[in-house]
Amino acid sequence: ETGVTQTPRHLVMGMTNKKSLKCEQHLGHNAMYWYKQSAKKPLELMFVYSLEERVENNSVPSRFSPECPNSSHLFLHLHTLQPEDSALYLCASSQEAVRHSPQHFGDGTRLSIL
Amino acid sequence: QKEVEQDPGPLSVPEGAIVSLNCTYSNSAFQYFMWYRQYSRKGPELLMYTYSSGNKEDGRFTAQVDKSSKYISLFIRDSQPSDSATYLCAMSADRRGSGTYKYIFGTGTRLKVLA
């Protein structure tokens, strides 16, 4: 296993469902991130975790709930999502979160809300 | 004004052409400059990473930073159909005091290299 792995790759869910996205990094990094990528928009940072502690939450609605049980795993729990939440959700990791270090991305989960 | 501006394209070039991709930015605090390549149905892949002004070369790719003009470029020599992808610029600045560093992306330029 190399790099950053995200599962599932595709997810279709109704507005009342609850589902979770999973991310695992094999780079020995200490920081992990969730981003939202929508068409024709820059990547939107959602959450930042440093050594399992959430250090940033960019005004994300509470229907998105992150969890970081250890420095290698990151989850995004989803419930009662809206159609505008349909997007590509990307996980990234970097050596640390406080000082600059390049971020490495997984291939994302393509989420569609019916 | 957006912090980072990037032409979305698409940019179509013939195989073998030299490609120039650019971003402008407004925040003079940015110190680190990255280029990512994103193929369809894939995540962004870190391509080039530079600190401050100057040039950096890696094979057919050259990254150029002009901090005085707040302008960064990625040049691709001898472009190939396999270079067809979306190229995202990103830039970063350490935050003074507490908090994480700031990492901002452009919207991406879609490149098509025609065989």
mmCIF file with all atom_site columns, C-alpha atoms in Angstrom:
data_model
loop_
_atom_site.group_PDB
_atom_site.id
_atom_site.type_symbol
_atom_site.label_atom_id
_atom_site.label_alt_id
_atom_site.label_comp_id
_atom_site.label_asym_id
_atom_site.label_entity_id
_atom_site.label_seq_id
_atom_site.pdbx_PDB_ins_code
_atom_site.Cartn_x
_atom_site.Cartn_y
_atom_site.Cartn_z
_atom_site.occupancy
_atom_site.B_iso_or_equiv
_atom_site.pdbx_formal_charge
_atom_site.auth_seq_id
_atom_site.auth_comp_id
_atom_site.auth_asym_id
_atom_site.auth_atom_id
_atom_site.pdbx_PDB_model_num
ATOM 1   C CA . GLU A 1 1   ? 0.000   0.000  0.000   1.00 0.00 ? 1   GLU A CA 1
ATOM 2   C CA . THR A 1 2   ? 1.330   3.413  -0.880  1.00 0.00 ? 2   THR A CA 1
ATOM 3   C CA . GLY A 1 3   ? 0.243   7.004  -0.441  1.00 0.00 ? 3   GLY A CA 1
ATOM 4   C CA . VAL A 1 4   ? -3.253  7.986  0.568   1.00 0.00 ? 4   VAL A CA 1
ATOM 5   C CA . THR A 1 5   ? -6.162  5.569  0.076   1.00 0.00 ? 5   THR A CA 1
ATOM 6   C CA . GLN A 1 6   ? -9.806  6.571  0.137   1.00 0.00 ? 6   GLN A CA 1
ATOM 7   C CA . THR A 1 7   ? -12.891 4.357  0.237   1.00 0.00 ? 7   THR A CA 1
ATOM 8   C CA . PRO A 1 8   ? -15.419 4.112  -1.202  1.00 0.00 ? 8   PRO A CA 1
ATOM 9   C CA . ARG A 1 9   ? -14.543 5.633  -4.567  1.00 0.00 ? 9   ARG A CA 1
ATOM 10  C CA . HIS A 1 10  ? -18.178 6.339  -5.349  1.00 0.00 ? 10  HIS A CA 1
ATOM 11  C CA . LEU A 1 11  ? -21.163 6.824  -3.060  1.00 0.00 ? 11  LEU A CA 1
ATOM 12  C CA . VAL A 1 12  ? -24.791 7.532  -3.856  1.00 0.00 ? 12  VAL A CA 1
ATOM 13  C CA . MET A 1 13  ? -27.025 8.299  -0.924  1.00 0.00 ? 13  MET A CA 1
ATOM 14  C CA . GLY A 1 14  ? -30.399 9.735  -0.113  1.00 0.00 ? 14  GLY A CA 1
ATOM 15  C CA . MET A 1 15  ? -30.792 12.862 1.941   1.00 0.00 ? 15  MET A CA 1
ATOM 16  C CA . THR A 1 16  ? -31.855 10.904 5.030   1.00 0.00 ? 16  THR A CA 1
ATOM 17  C CA . ASN A 1 17  ? -29.060 8.300  4.930   1.00 0.00 ? 17  ASN A CA 1
ATOM 18  C CA . LYS A 1 18  ? -26.008 8.085  7.153   1.00 0.00 ? 18  LYS A CA 1
ATOM 19  C CA . LYS A 1 19  ? -22.716 7.010  5.631   1.00 0.00 ? 19  LYS A CA 1
ATOM 20  C CA . SER A 1 20  ? -18.991 7.384  6.297   1.00 0.00 ? 20  SER A CA 1
ATOM 21  C CA . LEU A 1 21  ? -15.983 8.110  4.104   1.00 0.00 ? 21  LEU A CA 1
ATOM 22  C CA . LYS A 1 22  ? -12.662 6.552  5.043   1.00 0.00 ? 22  LYS A CA 1
ATOM 23  C CA . CYS A 1 23  ? -9.101  7.705  4.440   1.00 0.00 ? 23  CYS A CA 1
ATOM 24  C CA . GLU A 1 24  ? -5.857  5.935  5.283   1.00 0.00 ? 24  GLU A CA 1
ATOM 25  C CA . GLN A 1 25  ? -2.338  7.276  4.748   1.00 0.00 ? 25  GLN A CA 1
ATOM 26  C CA . HIS A 1 26  ? 0.812   5.150  4.567   1.00 0.00 ? 26  HIS A CA 1
ATOM 27  C CA . LEU A 1 27  ? 3.299   8.046  4.473   1.00 0.00 ? 27  LEU A CA 1
ATOM 28  C CA . GLY A 1 28  ? 4.012   8.379  8.197   1.00 0.00 ? 28  GLY A CA 1
ATOM 29  C CA . HIS A 1 29  ? 2.520   11.873 8.202   1.00 0.00 ? 29  HIS A CA 1
ATOM 30  C CA . ASN A 1 30  ? 1.147   13.636 11.261  1.00 0.00 ? 30  ASN A CA 1
ATOM 31  C CA . ALA A 1 31  ? -1.488  15.861 9.642   1.00 0.00 ? 31  ALA A CA 1
ATOM 32  C CA . MET A 1 32  ? -4.589  14.904 7.682   1.00 0.00 ? 32  MET A CA 1
ATOM 33  C CA . TYR A 1 33  ? -7.154  16.993 5.822   1.00 0.00 ? 33  TYR A CA 1
ATOM 34  C CA . TRP A 1 34  ? -10.602 16.796 4.262   1.00 0.00 ? 34  TRP A CA 1
ATOM 35  C CA . TYR A 1 35  ? -11.301 18.900 1.163   1.00 0.00 ? 35  TYR A CA 1
ATOM 36  C CA . LYS A 1 36  ? -14.387 19.355 -1.000  1.00 0.00 ? 36  LYS A CA 1
ATOM 37  C CA . GLN A 1 37  ? -13.883 19.725 -4.757  1.00 0.00 ? 37  GLN A CA 1
ATOM 38  C CA . SER A 1 38  ? -16.769 21.071 -6.833  1.00 0.00 ? 38  SER A CA 1
ATOM 39  C CA . ALA A 1 39  ? -16.765 21.880 -10.539 1.00 0.00 ? 39  ALA A CA 1
ATOM 40  C CA . LYS A 1 40  ? -15.148 25.200 -11.468 1.00 0.00 ? 40  LYS A CA 1
ATOM 41  C CA . LYS A 1 41  ? -14.294 25.989 -7.827  1.00 0.00 ? 41  LYS A CA 1
ATOM 42  C CA . PRO A 1 42  ? -11.003 25.840 -5.945  1.00 0.00 ? 42  PRO A CA 1
ATOM 43  C CA . LEU A 1 43  ? -10.546 23.062 -3.431  1.00 0.00 ? 43  LEU A CA 1
ATOM 44  C CA . GLU A 1 44  ? -12.343 23.969 -0.219  1.00 0.00 ? 44  GLU A CA 1
ATOM 45  C CA . LEU A 1 45  ? -10.605 22.996 3.005   1.00 0.00 ? 45  LEU A CA 1
ATOM 46  C CA . MET A 1 46  ? -13.069 21.445 5.439   1.00 0.00 ? 46  MET A CA 1
ATOM 47  C CA . PHE A 1 47  ? -11.101 20.034 8.372   1.00 0.00 ? 47  PHE A CA 1
ATOM 48  C CA . VAL A 1 48  ? -7.507  19.744 9.535   1.00 0.00 ? 48  VAL A CA 1
ATOM 49  C CA . TYR A 1 49  ? -6.217  17.196 12.043  1.00 0.00 ? 49  TYR A CA 1
ATOM 50  C CA . SER A 1 50  ? -2.770  17.262 13.603  1.00 0.00 ? 50  SER A CA 1
ATOM 51  C CA . LEU A 1 51  ? -1.760  14.219 15.639  1.00 0.00 ? 51  LEU A CA 1
ATOM 52  C CA . GLU A 1 52  ? -5.405  13.165 15.916  1.00 0.00 ? 52  GLU A CA 1
ATOM 53  C CA . GLU A 1 53  ? -6.468  16.559 17.239  1.00 0.00 ? 53  GLU A CA 1
ATOM 54  C CA . ARG A 1 54  ? -8.782  18.732 15.158  1.00 0.00 ? 54  ARG A CA 1
ATOM 55  C CA . VAL A 1 55  ? -7.008  22.031 14.659  1.00 0.00 ? 55  VAL A CA 1
ATOM 56  C CA . GLU A 1 56  ? -9.222  23.643 12.050  1.00 0.00 ? 56  GLU A CA 1
ATOM 57  C CA . ASN A 1 57  ? -12.870 23.553 11.097  1.00 0.00 ? 57  ASN A CA 1
ATOM 58  C CA . ASN A 1 58  ? -13.678 25.887 8.220   1.00 0.00 ? 58  ASN A CA 1
ATOM 59  C CA . SER A 1 59  ? -17.316 26.701 9.044   1.00 0.00 ? 59  SER A CA 1
ATOM 60  C CA . VAL A 1 60  ? -18.474 23.324 7.808   1.00 0.00 ? 60  VAL A CA 1
ATOM 61  C CA . PRO A 1 61  ? -22.140 22.398 8.473   1.00 0.00 ? 61  PRO A CA 1
ATOM 62  C CA . SER A 1 62  ? -22.685 19.963 11.320  1.00 0.00 ? 62  SER A CA 1
ATOM 63  C CA . ARG A 1 63  ? -24.076 17.361 8.921   1.00 0.00 ? 63  ARG A CA 1
ATOM 64  C CA . PHE A 1 64  ? -20.376 16.638 8.230   1.00 0.00 ? 64  PHE A CA 1
ATOM 65  C CA . SER A 1 65  ? -18.639 15.098 11.235  1.00 0.00 ? 65  SER A CA 1
ATOM 66  C CA . PRO A 1 66  ? -14.939 14.171 11.078  1.00 0.00 ? 66  PRO A CA 1
ATOM 67  C CA . GLU A 1 67  ? -13.164 11.591 13.191  1.00 0.00 ? 67  GLU A CA 1
ATOM 68  C CA . CYS A 1 68  ? -9.443  10.879 13.479  1.00 0.00 ? 68  CYS A CA 1
ATOM 69  C CA . PRO A 1 69  ? -8.779  7.809  15.674  1.00 0.00 ? 69  PRO A CA 1
ATOM 70  C CA . ASN A 1 70  ? -5.018  7.834  14.945  1.00 0.00 ? 70  ASN A CA 1
ATOM 71  C CA . SER A 1 71  ? -2.551  9.649  12.714  1.00 0.00 ? 71  SER A CA 1
ATOM 72  C CA . SER A 1 72  ? -3.048  7.174  9.847   1.00 0.00 ? 72  SER A CA 1
ATOM 73  C CA . HIS A 1 73  ? -6.846  7.119  9.639   1.00 0.00 ? 73  HIS A CA 1
ATOM 74  C CA . LEU A 1 74  ? -9.447  9.785  9.009   1.00 0.00 ? 74  LEU A CA 1
ATOM 75  C CA . PHE A 1 75  ? -13.202 9.449  8.631   1.00 0.00 ? 75  PHE A CA 1
ATOM 76  C CA . LEU A 1 76  ? -15.928 11.804 7.479   1.00 0.00 ? 76  LEU A CA 1
ATOM 77  C CA . HIS A 1 77  ? -19.347 10.860 8.819   1.00 0.00 ? 77  HIS A CA 1
ATOM 78  C CA . LEU A 1 78  ? -22.267 12.108 6.751   1.00 0.00 ? 78  LEU A CA 1
ATOM 79  C CA . HIS A 1 79  ? -25.906 12.516 7.727   1.00 0.00 ? 79  HIS A CA 1
ATOM 80  C CA . THR A 1 80  ? -28.950 14.327 6.307   1.00 0.00 ? 80  THR A CA 1
ATOM 81  C CA . LEU A 1 81  ? -26.941 15.777 3.435   1.00 0.00 ? 81  LEU A CA 1
ATOM 82  C CA . GLN A 1 82  ? -28.287 18.239 0.872   1.00 0.00 ? 82  GLN A CA 1
ATOM 83  C CA . PRO A 1 83  ? -28.107 18.009 -2.944  1.00 0.00 ? 83  PRO A CA 1
ATOM 84  C CA . GLU A 1 84  ? -25.480 20.809 -2.967  1.00 0.00 ? 84  GLU A CA 1
ATOM 85  C CA . ASP A 1 85  ? -23.190 18.488 -1.001  1.00 0.00 ? 85  ASP A CA 1
ATOM 86  C CA . SER A 1 86  ? -22.678 16.371 -4.126  1.00 0.00 ? 86  SER A CA 1
ATOM 87  C CA . ALA A 1 87  ? -18.963 16.718 -4.939  1.00 0.00 ? 87  ALA A CA 1
ATOM 88  C CA . LEU A 1 88  ? -15.600 14.970 -4.880  1.00 0.00 ? 88  LEU A CA 1
ATOM 89  C CA . TYR A 1 89  ? -14.331 14.636 -1.315  1.00 0.00 ? 89  TYR A CA 1
ATOM 90  C CA . LEU A 1 90  ? -10.566 14.485 -1.095  1.00 0.00 ? 90  LEU A CA 1
ATOM 91  C CA . CYS A 1 91  ? -8.386  13.423 1.785   1.00 0.00 ? 91  CYS A CA 1
ATOM 92  C CA . ALA A 1 92  ? -4.806  14.660 2.049   1.00 0.00 ? 92  ALA A CA 1
ATOM 93  C CA . SER A 1 93  ? -1.909  14.251 4.439   1.00 0.00 ? 93  SER A CA 1
ATOM 94  C CA . SER A 1 94  ? 1.285   16.158 5.165   1.00 0.00 ? 94  SER A CA 1
ATOM 95  C CA . GLN A 1 95  ? 4.233   15.843 7.500   1.00 0.00 ? 95  GLN A CA 1
ATOM 96  C CA . GLU A 1 96  ? 2.814   18.468 9.830   1.00 0.00 ? 96  GLU A CA 1
ATOM 97  C CA . ALA A 1 97  ? 0.026   21.039 9.971   1.00 0.00 ? 97  ALA A CA 1
ATOM 98  C CA . VAL A 1 98  ? 1.631   23.998 11.747  1.00 0.00 ? 98  VAL A CA 1
ATOM 99  C CA . ARG A 1 99  ? 4.562   24.670 9.443   1.00 0.00 ? 99  ARG A CA 1
ATOM 100 C CA . HIS A 1 100 ? 4.392   24.233 5.690   1.00 0.00 ? 100 HIS A CA 1
ATOM 101 C CA . SER A 1 101 ? 4.825   20.786 4.228   1.00 0.00 ? 101 SER A CA 1
ATOM 102 C CA . PRO A 1 102 ? 3.497   19.597 0.859   1.00 0.00 ? 102 PRO A CA 1
ATOM 103 C CA . GLN A 1 103 ? 0.156   17.849 0.912   1.00 0.00 ? 103 GLN A CA 1
ATOM 104 C CA . HIS A 1 104 ? -0.427  14.496 -0.771  1.00 0.00 ? 104 HIS A CA 1
ATOM 105 C CA . PHE A 1 105 ? -3.901  13.519 -1.893  1.00 0.00 ? 105 PHE A CA 1
ATOM 106 C CA . GLY A 1 106 ? -5.973  10.390 -2.270  1.00 0.00 ? 106 GLY A CA 1
ATOM 107 C CA . ASP A 1 107 ? -8.164  9.778  -5.326  1.00 0.00 ? 107 ASP A CA 1
ATOM 108 C CA . GLY A 1 108 ? -11.289 10.960 -3.567  1.00 0.00 ? 108 GLY A CA 1
ATOM 109 C CA . THR A 1 109 ? -14.834 9.753  -3.013  1.00 0.00 ? 109 THR A CA 1
ATOM 110 C CA . ARG A 1 110 ? -17.336 10.914 -5.623  1.00 0.00 ? 110 ARG A CA 1
ATOM 111 C CA . LEU A 1 111 ? -20.494 11.628 -3.599  1.00 0.00 ? 111 LEU A CA 1
ATOM 112 C CA . SER A 1 112 ? -23.922 12.008 -5.170  1.00 0.00 ? 112 SER A CA 1
ATOM 113 C CA . ILE A 1 113 ? -26.926 13.042 -3.084  1.00 0.00 ? 113 ILE A CA 1
ATOM 114 C CA . LEU A 1 114 ? -30.311 12.075 -4.488  1.00 0.00 ? 114 LEU A CA 1
ATOM 115 C CA . GLN B 2 1   ? -10.466 39.850 -5.464  1.00 0.00 ? 1   GLN B CA 1
ATOM 116 C CA . LYS B 2 2   ? -9.644  36.135 -5.298  1.00 0.00 ? 2   LYS B CA 1
ATOM 117 C CA . GLU B 2 3   ? -6.400  35.247 -3.553  1.00 0.00 ? 3   GLU B CA 1
ATOM 118 C CA . VAL B 2 4   ? -5.354  33.029 -6.457  1.00 0.00 ? 4   VAL B CA 1
ATOM 119 C CA . GLU B 2 5   ? -6.432  33.437 -10.095 1.00 0.00 ? 5   GLU B CA 1
ATOM 120 C CA . GLN B 2 6   ? -6.026  30.686 -12.663 1.00 0.00 ? 6   GLN B CA 1
ATOM 121 C CA . ASP B 2 7   ? -7.489  30.503 -16.172 1.00 0.00 ? 7   ASP B CA 1
ATOM 122 C CA . PRO B 2 8   ? -9.758  27.420 -16.302 1.00 0.00 ? 8   PRO B CA 1
ATOM 123 C CA . GLY B 2 9   ? -9.100  26.733 -19.998 1.00 0.00 ? 9   GLY B CA 1
ATOM 124 C CA . PRO B 2 10  ? -9.469  24.370 -21.695 1.00 0.00 ? 10  PRO B CA 1
ATOM 125 C CA . LEU B 2 11  ? -6.091  24.842 -23.334 1.00 0.00 ? 11  LEU B CA 1
ATOM 126 C CA . SER B 2 12  ? -5.585  22.675 -26.435 1.00 0.00 ? 12  SER B CA 1
ATOM 127 C CA . VAL B 2 13  ? -2.113  22.242 -27.931 1.00 0.00 ? 13  VAL B CA 1
ATOM 128 C CA . PRO B 2 14  ? -0.568  19.885 -30.500 1.00 0.00 ? 14  PRO B CA 1
ATOM 129 C CA . GLU B 2 15  ? 1.764   17.133 -29.345 1.00 0.00 ? 15  GLU B CA 1
ATOM 130 C CA . GLY B 2 16  ? 5.324   18.392 -28.945 1.00 0.00 ? 16  GLY B CA 1
ATOM 131 C CA . ALA B 2 17  ? 4.327   21.973 -28.133 1.00 0.00 ? 17  ALA B CA 1
ATOM 132 C CA . ILE B 2 18  ? 5.653   23.943 -25.181 1.00 0.00 ? 18  ILE B CA 1
ATOM 133 C CA . VAL B 2 19  ? 2.849   24.568 -22.716 1.00 0.00 ? 19  VAL B CA 1
ATOM 134 C CA . SER B 2 20  ? 2.734   27.521 -20.346 1.00 0.00 ? 20  SER B CA 1
ATOM 135 C CA . LEU B 2 21  ? 0.347   27.441 -17.406 1.00 0.00 ? 21  LEU B CA 1
ATOM 136 C CA . ASN B 2 22  ? 0.058   30.412 -15.060 1.00 0.00 ? 22  ASN B CA 1
ATOM 137 C CA . CYS B 2 23  ? -1.379  31.676 -11.799 1.00 0.00 ? 23  CYS B CA 1
ATOM 138 C CA . THR B 2 24  ? -1.454  35.104 -10.255 1.00 0.00 ? 24  THR B CA 1
ATOM 139 C CA . TYR B 2 25  ? -1.957  35.812 -6.589  1.00 0.00 ? 25  TYR B CA 1
ATOM 140 C CA . SER B 2 26  ? -2.598  38.776 -4.346  1.00 0.00 ? 26  SER B CA 1
ATOM 141 C CA . ASN B 2 27  ? -1.123  37.812 -0.954  1.00 0.00 ? 27  ASN B CA 1
ATOM 142 C CA . SER B 2 28  ? 2.557   38.689 -0.752  1.00 0.00 ? 28  SER B CA 1
ATOM 143 C CA . ALA B 2 29  ? 2.932   36.433 2.310   1.00 0.00 ? 29  ALA B CA 1
ATOM 144 C CA . PHE B 2 30  ? 2.892   33.287 0.158   1.00 0.00 ? 30  PHE B CA 1
ATOM 145 C CA . GLN B 2 31  ? 6.306   31.642 0.263   1.00 0.00 ? 31  GLN B CA 1
ATOM 146 C CA . TYR B 2 32  ? 5.746   28.111 -1.051  1.00 0.00 ? 32  TYR B CA 1
ATOM 147 C CA . PHE B 2 33  ? 4.400   27.352 -4.485  1.00 0.00 ? 33  PHE B CA 1
ATOM 148 C CA . MET B 2 34  ? 3.128   24.023 -5.762  1.00 0.00 ? 34  MET B CA 1
ATOM 149 C CA . TRP B 2 35  ? 1.783   22.580 -8.979  1.00 0.00 ? 35  TRP B CA 1
ATOM 150 C CA . TYR B 2 36  ? -0.518  19.576 -8.920  1.00 0.00 ? 36  TYR B CA 1
ATOM 151 C CA . ARG B 2 37  ? -1.675  17.448 -11.853 1.00 0.00 ? 37  ARG B CA 1
ATOM 152 C CA . GLN B 2 38  ? -5.124  15.885 -11.649 1.00 0.00 ? 38  GLN B CA 1
ATOM 153 C CA . TYR B 2 39  ? -6.217  13.253 -14.120 1.00 0.00 ? 39  TYR B CA 1
ATOM 154 C CA . SER B 2 40  ? -9.902  12.541 -14.622 1.00 0.00 ? 40  SER B CA 1
ATOM 155 C CA . ARG B 2 41  ? -11.338 10.458 -11.749 1.00 0.00 ? 41  ARG B CA 1
ATOM 156 C CA . LYS B 2 42  ? -8.109  10.812 -9.756  1.00 0.00 ? 42  LYS B CA 1
ATOM 157 C CA . GLY B 2 43  ? -6.873  12.990 -6.911  1.00 0.00 ? 43  GLY B CA 1
ATOM 158 C CA . PRO B 2 44  ? -4.348  15.811 -7.356  1.00 0.00 ? 44  PRO B CA 1
ATOM 159 C CA . GLU B 2 45  ? -0.758  14.570 -7.645  1.00 0.00 ? 45  GLU B CA 1
ATOM 160 C CA . LEU B 2 46  ? 2.065   16.818 -6.462  1.00 0.00 ? 46  LEU B CA 1
ATOM 161 C CA . LEU B 2 47  ? 4.170   17.680 -9.504  1.00 0.00 ? 47  LEU B CA 1
ATOM 162 C CA . MET B 2 48  ? 6.460   20.533 -8.516  1.00 0.00 ? 48  MET B CA 1
ATOM 163 C CA . TYR B 2 49  ? 7.250   22.354 -5.273  1.00 0.00 ? 49  TYR B CA 1
ATOM 164 C CA . THR B 2 50  ? 9.301   25.537 -4.979  1.00 0.00 ? 50  THR B CA 1
ATOM 165 C CA . TYR B 2 51  ? 10.188  27.952 -2.236  1.00 0.00 ? 51  TYR B CA 1
ATOM 166 C CA . SER B 2 52  ? 10.360  31.702 -2.876  1.00 0.00 ? 52  SER B CA 1
ATOM 167 C CA . SER B 2 53  ? 11.396  33.128 -6.267  1.00 0.00 ? 53  SER B CA 1
ATOM 168 C CA . GLY B 2 54  ? 13.333  31.367 -8.984  1.00 0.00 ? 54  GLY B CA 1
ATOM 169 C CA . ASN B 2 55  ? 13.152  28.395 -11.302 1.00 0.00 ? 55  ASN B CA 1
ATOM 170 C CA . LYS B 2 56  ? 13.036  24.677 -10.669 1.00 0.00 ? 56  LYS B CA 1
ATOM 171 C CA . GLU B 2 57  ? 13.374  22.045 -13.359 1.00 0.00 ? 57  GLU B CA 1
ATOM 172 C CA . ASP B 2 58  ? 12.350  18.383 -13.288 1.00 0.00 ? 58  ASP B CA 1
ATOM 173 C CA . GLY B 2 59  ? 12.561  16.551 -16.574 1.00 0.00 ? 59  GLY B CA 1
ATOM 174 C CA . ARG B 2 60  ? 10.177  18.193 -19.052 1.00 0.00 ? 60  ARG B CA 1
ATOM 175 C CA . PHE B 2 61  ? 8.668   20.410 -16.347 1.00 0.00 ? 61  PHE B CA 1
ATOM 176 C CA . THR B 2 62  ? 9.914   23.817 -15.180 1.00 0.00 ? 62  THR B CA 1
ATOM 177 C CA . ALA B 2 63  ? 8.297   25.813 -12.399 1.00 0.00 ? 63  ALA B CA 1
ATOM 178 C CA . GLN B 2 64  ? 8.962   29.520 -12.259 1.00 0.00 ? 64  GLN B CA 1
ATOM 179 C CA . VAL B 2 65  ? 8.105   31.963 -9.467  1.00 0.00 ? 65  VAL B CA 1
ATOM 180 C CA . ASP B 2 66  ? 8.215   35.745 -9.727  1.00 0.00 ? 66  ASP B CA 1
ATOM 181 C CA . LYS B 2 67  ? 7.300   37.086 -6.303  1.00 0.00 ? 67  LYS B CA 1
ATOM 182 C CA . SER B 2 68  ? 7.728   40.712 -7.355  1.00 0.00 ? 68  SER B CA 1
ATOM 183 C CA . SER B 2 69  ? 4.942   40.274 -9.935  1.00 0.00 ? 69  SER B CA 1
ATOM 184 C CA . LYS B 2 70  ? 3.013   37.726 -7.831  1.00 0.00 ? 70  LYS B CA 1
ATOM 185 C CA . TYR B 2 71  ? 3.041   35.364 -10.802 1.00 0.00 ? 71  TYR B CA 1
ATOM 186 C CA . ILE B 2 72  ? 3.909   31.691 -11.075 1.00 0.00 ? 72  ILE B CA 1
ATOM 187 C CA . SER B 2 73  ? 4.243   29.513 -14.155 1.00 0.00 ? 73  SER B CA 1
ATOM 188 C CA . LEU B 2 74  ? 4.586   25.872 -15.093 1.00 0.00 ? 74  LEU B CA 1
ATOM 189 C CA . PHE B 2 75  ? 6.213   25.068 -18.429 1.00 0.00 ? 75  PHE B CA 1
ATOM 190 C CA . ILE B 2 76  ? 5.880   21.668 -20.063 1.00 0.00 ? 76  ILE B CA 1
ATOM 191 C CA . ARG B 2 77  ? 8.322   20.941 -22.882 1.00 0.00 ? 77  ARG B CA 1
ATOM 192 C CA . ASP B 2 78  ? 7.653   18.387 -25.624 1.00 0.00 ? 78  ASP B CA 1
ATOM 193 C CA . SER B 2 79  ? 4.087   17.943 -24.423 1.00 0.00 ? 79  SER B CA 1
ATOM 194 C CA . GLN B 2 80  ? 2.544   14.484 -24.772 1.00 0.00 ? 80  GLN B CA 1
ATOM 195 C CA . PRO B 2 81  ? -1.093  13.299 -24.920 1.00 0.00 ? 81  PRO B CA 1
ATOM 196 C CA . SER B 2 82  ? -0.445  11.737 -21.495 1.00 0.00 ? 82  SER B CA 1
ATOM 197 C CA . ASP B 2 83  ? 0.023   15.272 -20.130 1.00 0.00 ? 83  ASP B CA 1
ATOM 198 C CA . SER B 2 84  ? -3.691  15.929 -20.749 1.00 0.00 ? 84  SER B CA 1
ATOM 199 C CA . ALA B 2 85  ? -5.062  16.684 -17.290 1.00 0.00 ? 85  ALA B CA 1
ATOM 200 C CA . THR B 2 86  ? -6.116  19.548 -15.053 1.00 0.00 ? 86  THR B CA 1
ATOM 201 C CA . TYR B 2 87  ? -3.212  21.461 -13.517 1.00 0.00 ? 87  TYR B CA 1
ATOM 202 C CA . LEU B 2 88  ? -3.790  23.148 -10.177 1.00 0.00 ? 88  LEU B CA 1
ATOM 203 C CA . CYS B 2 89  ? -1.528  25.738 -8.674  1.00 0.00 ? 89  CYS B CA 1
ATOM 204 C CA . ALA B 2 90  ? -1.329  26.004 -4.901  1.00 0.00 ? 90  ALA B CA 1
ATOM 205 C CA . MET B 2 91  ? 0.488   28.323 -2.572  1.00 0.00 ? 91  MET B CA 1
ATOM 206 C CA . SER B 2 92  ? 1.171   28.437 1.092   1.00 0.00 ? 92  SER B CA 1
ATOM 207 C CA . ALA B 2 93  ? 2.339   30.709 3.878   1.00 0.00 ? 93  ALA B CA 1
ATOM 208 C CA . ASP B 2 94  ? 3.301   29.943 7.446   1.00 0.00 ? 94  ASP B CA 1
ATOM 209 C CA . ARG B 2 95  ? 0.946   31.665 9.832   1.00 0.00 ? 95  ARG B CA 1
ATOM 210 C CA . ARG B 2 96  ? 2.452   33.835 12.511  1.00 0.00 ? 96  ARG B CA 1
ATOM 211 C CA . GLY B 2 97  ? 1.546   32.724 16.011  1.00 0.00 ? 97  GLY B CA 1
ATOM 212 C CA . SER B 2 98  ? -0.695  29.735 16.508  1.00 0.00 ? 98  SER B CA 1
ATOM 213 C CA . GLY B 2 99  ? -2.663  27.947 13.846  1.00 0.00 ? 99  GLY B CA 1
ATOM 214 C CA . THR B 2 100 ? -2.007  25.909 10.782  1.00 0.00 ? 100 THR B CA 1
ATOM 215 C CA . TYR B 2 101 ? -0.296  27.144 7.684   1.00 0.00 ? 101 TYR B CA 1
ATOM 216 C CA . LYS B 2 102 ? -2.481  28.557 4.946   1.00 0.00 ? 102 LYS B CA 1
ATOM 217 C CA . TYR B 2 103 ? -2.723  26.472 1.738   1.00 0.00 ? 103 TYR B CA 1
ATOM 218 C CA . ILE B 2 104 ? -4.720  28.006 -1.149  1.00 0.00 ? 104 ILE B CA 1
ATOM 219 C CA . PHE B 2 105 ? -5.532  26.399 -4.505  1.00 0.00 ? 105 PHE B CA 1
ATOM 220 C CA . GLY B 2 106 ? -6.350  27.830 -7.899  1.00 0.00 ? 106 GLY B CA 1
ATOM 221 C CA . THR B 2 107 ? -9.386  26.526 -9.762  1.00 0.00 ? 107 THR B CA 1
ATOM 222 C CA . GLY B 2 108 ? -7.212  24.530 -12.177 1.00 0.00 ? 108 GLY B CA 1
ATOM 223 C CA . THR B 2 109 ? -6.468  24.764 -15.913 1.00 0.00 ? 109 THR B CA 1
ATOM 224 C CA . ARG B 2 110 ? -7.660  21.919 -18.106 1.00 0.00 ? 110 ARG B CA 1
ATOM 225 C CA . LEU B 2 111 ? -4.999  20.964 -20.670 1.00 0.00 ? 111 LEU B CA 1
ATOM 226 C CA . LYS B 2 112 ? -5.557  18.837 -23.771 1.00 0.00 ? 112 LYS B CA 1
ATOM 227 C CA . VAL B 2 113 ? -2.558  17.688 -25.780 1.00 0.00 ? 113 VAL B CA 1
ATOM 228 C CA . LEU B 2 114 ? -3.689  16.509 -29.201 1.00 0.00 ? 114 LEU B CA 1
ATOM 229 C CA . ALA B 2 115 ? -1.886  13.610 -30.903 1.00 0.00 ? 115 ALA B CA 1
#
